[in-house]
XYZ file of C-alpha atoms in Angstrom:
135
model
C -55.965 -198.746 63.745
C -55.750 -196.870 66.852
C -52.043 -195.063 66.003
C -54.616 -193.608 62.580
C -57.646 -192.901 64.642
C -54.760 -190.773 67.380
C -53.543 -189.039 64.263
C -56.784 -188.264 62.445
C -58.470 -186.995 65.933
C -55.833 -183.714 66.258
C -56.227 -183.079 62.703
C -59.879 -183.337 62.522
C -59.583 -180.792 65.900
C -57.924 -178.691 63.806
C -60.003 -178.277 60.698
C -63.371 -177.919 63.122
C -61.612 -175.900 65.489
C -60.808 -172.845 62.887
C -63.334 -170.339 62.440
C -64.349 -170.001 59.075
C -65.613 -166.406 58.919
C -65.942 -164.779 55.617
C -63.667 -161.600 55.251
C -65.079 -158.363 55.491
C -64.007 -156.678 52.275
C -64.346 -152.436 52.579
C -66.126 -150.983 49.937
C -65.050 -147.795 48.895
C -66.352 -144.361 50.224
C -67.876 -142.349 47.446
C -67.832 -138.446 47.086
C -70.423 -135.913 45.658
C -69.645 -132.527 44.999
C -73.034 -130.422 46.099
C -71.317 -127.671 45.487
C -68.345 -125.499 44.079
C -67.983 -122.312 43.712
C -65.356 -119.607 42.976
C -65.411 -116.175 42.821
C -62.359 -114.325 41.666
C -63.498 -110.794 42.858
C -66.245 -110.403 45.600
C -66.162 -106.454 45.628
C -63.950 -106.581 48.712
C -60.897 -106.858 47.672
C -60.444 -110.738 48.152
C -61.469 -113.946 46.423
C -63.987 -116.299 48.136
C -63.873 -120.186 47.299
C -66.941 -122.353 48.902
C -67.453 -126.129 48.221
C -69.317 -128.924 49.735
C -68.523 -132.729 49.234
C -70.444 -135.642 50.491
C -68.738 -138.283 51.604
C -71.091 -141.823 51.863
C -69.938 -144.953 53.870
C -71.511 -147.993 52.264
C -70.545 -150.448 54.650
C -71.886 -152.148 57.542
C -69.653 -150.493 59.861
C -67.782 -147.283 60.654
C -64.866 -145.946 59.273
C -62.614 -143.220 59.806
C -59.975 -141.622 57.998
C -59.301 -137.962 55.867
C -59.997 -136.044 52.733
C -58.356 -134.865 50.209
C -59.253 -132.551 47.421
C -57.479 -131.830 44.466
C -57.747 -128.714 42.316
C -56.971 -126.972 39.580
C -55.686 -123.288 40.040
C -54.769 -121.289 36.885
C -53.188 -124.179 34.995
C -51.772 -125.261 38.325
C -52.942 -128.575 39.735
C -52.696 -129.086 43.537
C -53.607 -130.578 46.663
C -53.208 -128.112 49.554
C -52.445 -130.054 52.838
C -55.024 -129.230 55.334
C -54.662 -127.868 58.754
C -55.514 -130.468 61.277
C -57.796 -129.740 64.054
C -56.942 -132.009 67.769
C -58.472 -135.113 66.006
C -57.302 -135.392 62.087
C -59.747 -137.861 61.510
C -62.755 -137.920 60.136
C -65.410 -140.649 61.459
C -68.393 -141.872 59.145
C -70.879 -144.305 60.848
C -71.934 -147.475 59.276
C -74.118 -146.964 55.889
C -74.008 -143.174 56.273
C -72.944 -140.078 55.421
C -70.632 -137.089 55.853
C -70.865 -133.149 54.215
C -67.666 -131.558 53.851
C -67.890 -127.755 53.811
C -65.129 -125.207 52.794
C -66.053 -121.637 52.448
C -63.026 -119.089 52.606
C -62.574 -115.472 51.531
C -59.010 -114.656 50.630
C -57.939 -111.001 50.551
C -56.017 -110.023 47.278
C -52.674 -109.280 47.170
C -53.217 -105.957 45.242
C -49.673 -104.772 45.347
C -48.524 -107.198 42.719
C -51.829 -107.950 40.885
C -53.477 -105.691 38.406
C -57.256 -105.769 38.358
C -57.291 -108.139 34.889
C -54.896 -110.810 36.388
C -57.564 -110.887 39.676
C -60.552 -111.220 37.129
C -59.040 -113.578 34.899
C -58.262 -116.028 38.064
C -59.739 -119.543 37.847
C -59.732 -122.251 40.450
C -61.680 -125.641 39.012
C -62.473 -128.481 41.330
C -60.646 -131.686 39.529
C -60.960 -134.669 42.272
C -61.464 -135.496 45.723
C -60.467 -139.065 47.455
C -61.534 -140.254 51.404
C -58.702 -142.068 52.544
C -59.949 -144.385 55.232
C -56.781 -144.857 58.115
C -58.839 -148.100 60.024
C -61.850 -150.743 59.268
């Protein structure tokens, strides 16, 4: 009786011992697009392309990590790697949110495009992802 009751003891240390936390399971960022906008010809020579994306964090704690956006230029789908600042990373507090804002103007390269090819220029916005890089 007392070799069982020496074995059960450890084991029932064992089982009472061990945390039993439930796992924190990330949900997934979603995006908005507030705005997009291109404009093949501002007047000046150059094309301007301006979007803004919301990113929203719907978890109890803060994330961090990077965008990416994916579009569509004439036909052409890409997505352009971004130049990174000091700190790549993007940080979203806990159940909040985060606008991302791109506004450029581009001049033309007017040697080797006519008027109609600048005109006829499209860029679409096709998808956009927040990849989180730690939980």
């Amino acid at each position: 009786m007392k070799n069982k009751l020496l074995l059960f003891f450890p084991i029932f240390l064992l089982f009472m011992g061990c945390a039993n936390d439930a796992e924190t399971t990330t949900k997934e960022i979603s995006s908005e697009v507030l705005f997009f906008e291109f404009i093949p010809d501002t007047g000046n020579s150059s094309s301007r392309l301006h979007y803004e994306i919301k990113y929203t964090n719907p978890n109890d704690f803060a994330i961090q990590g990077y965008t990416t956006v994916t579009l569509n230029y004439n036909g052409l789908v890409l997505t352009p790697i971004k130049r990174l600042p000091q700190d790549p990373y993007i940080n979203i507090e806990a159940n909040s949110s985060y606008t991302e804002v791109y506004n450029v103007e581009s001049p033309h390269d007017t040697q080797s495009l006519s008027p109609e090819q600048i005109q006829s220029f499209y860029v679409k916005f096709v998808s956009t992802k927040f990849t989180i890089v730690n939980e």
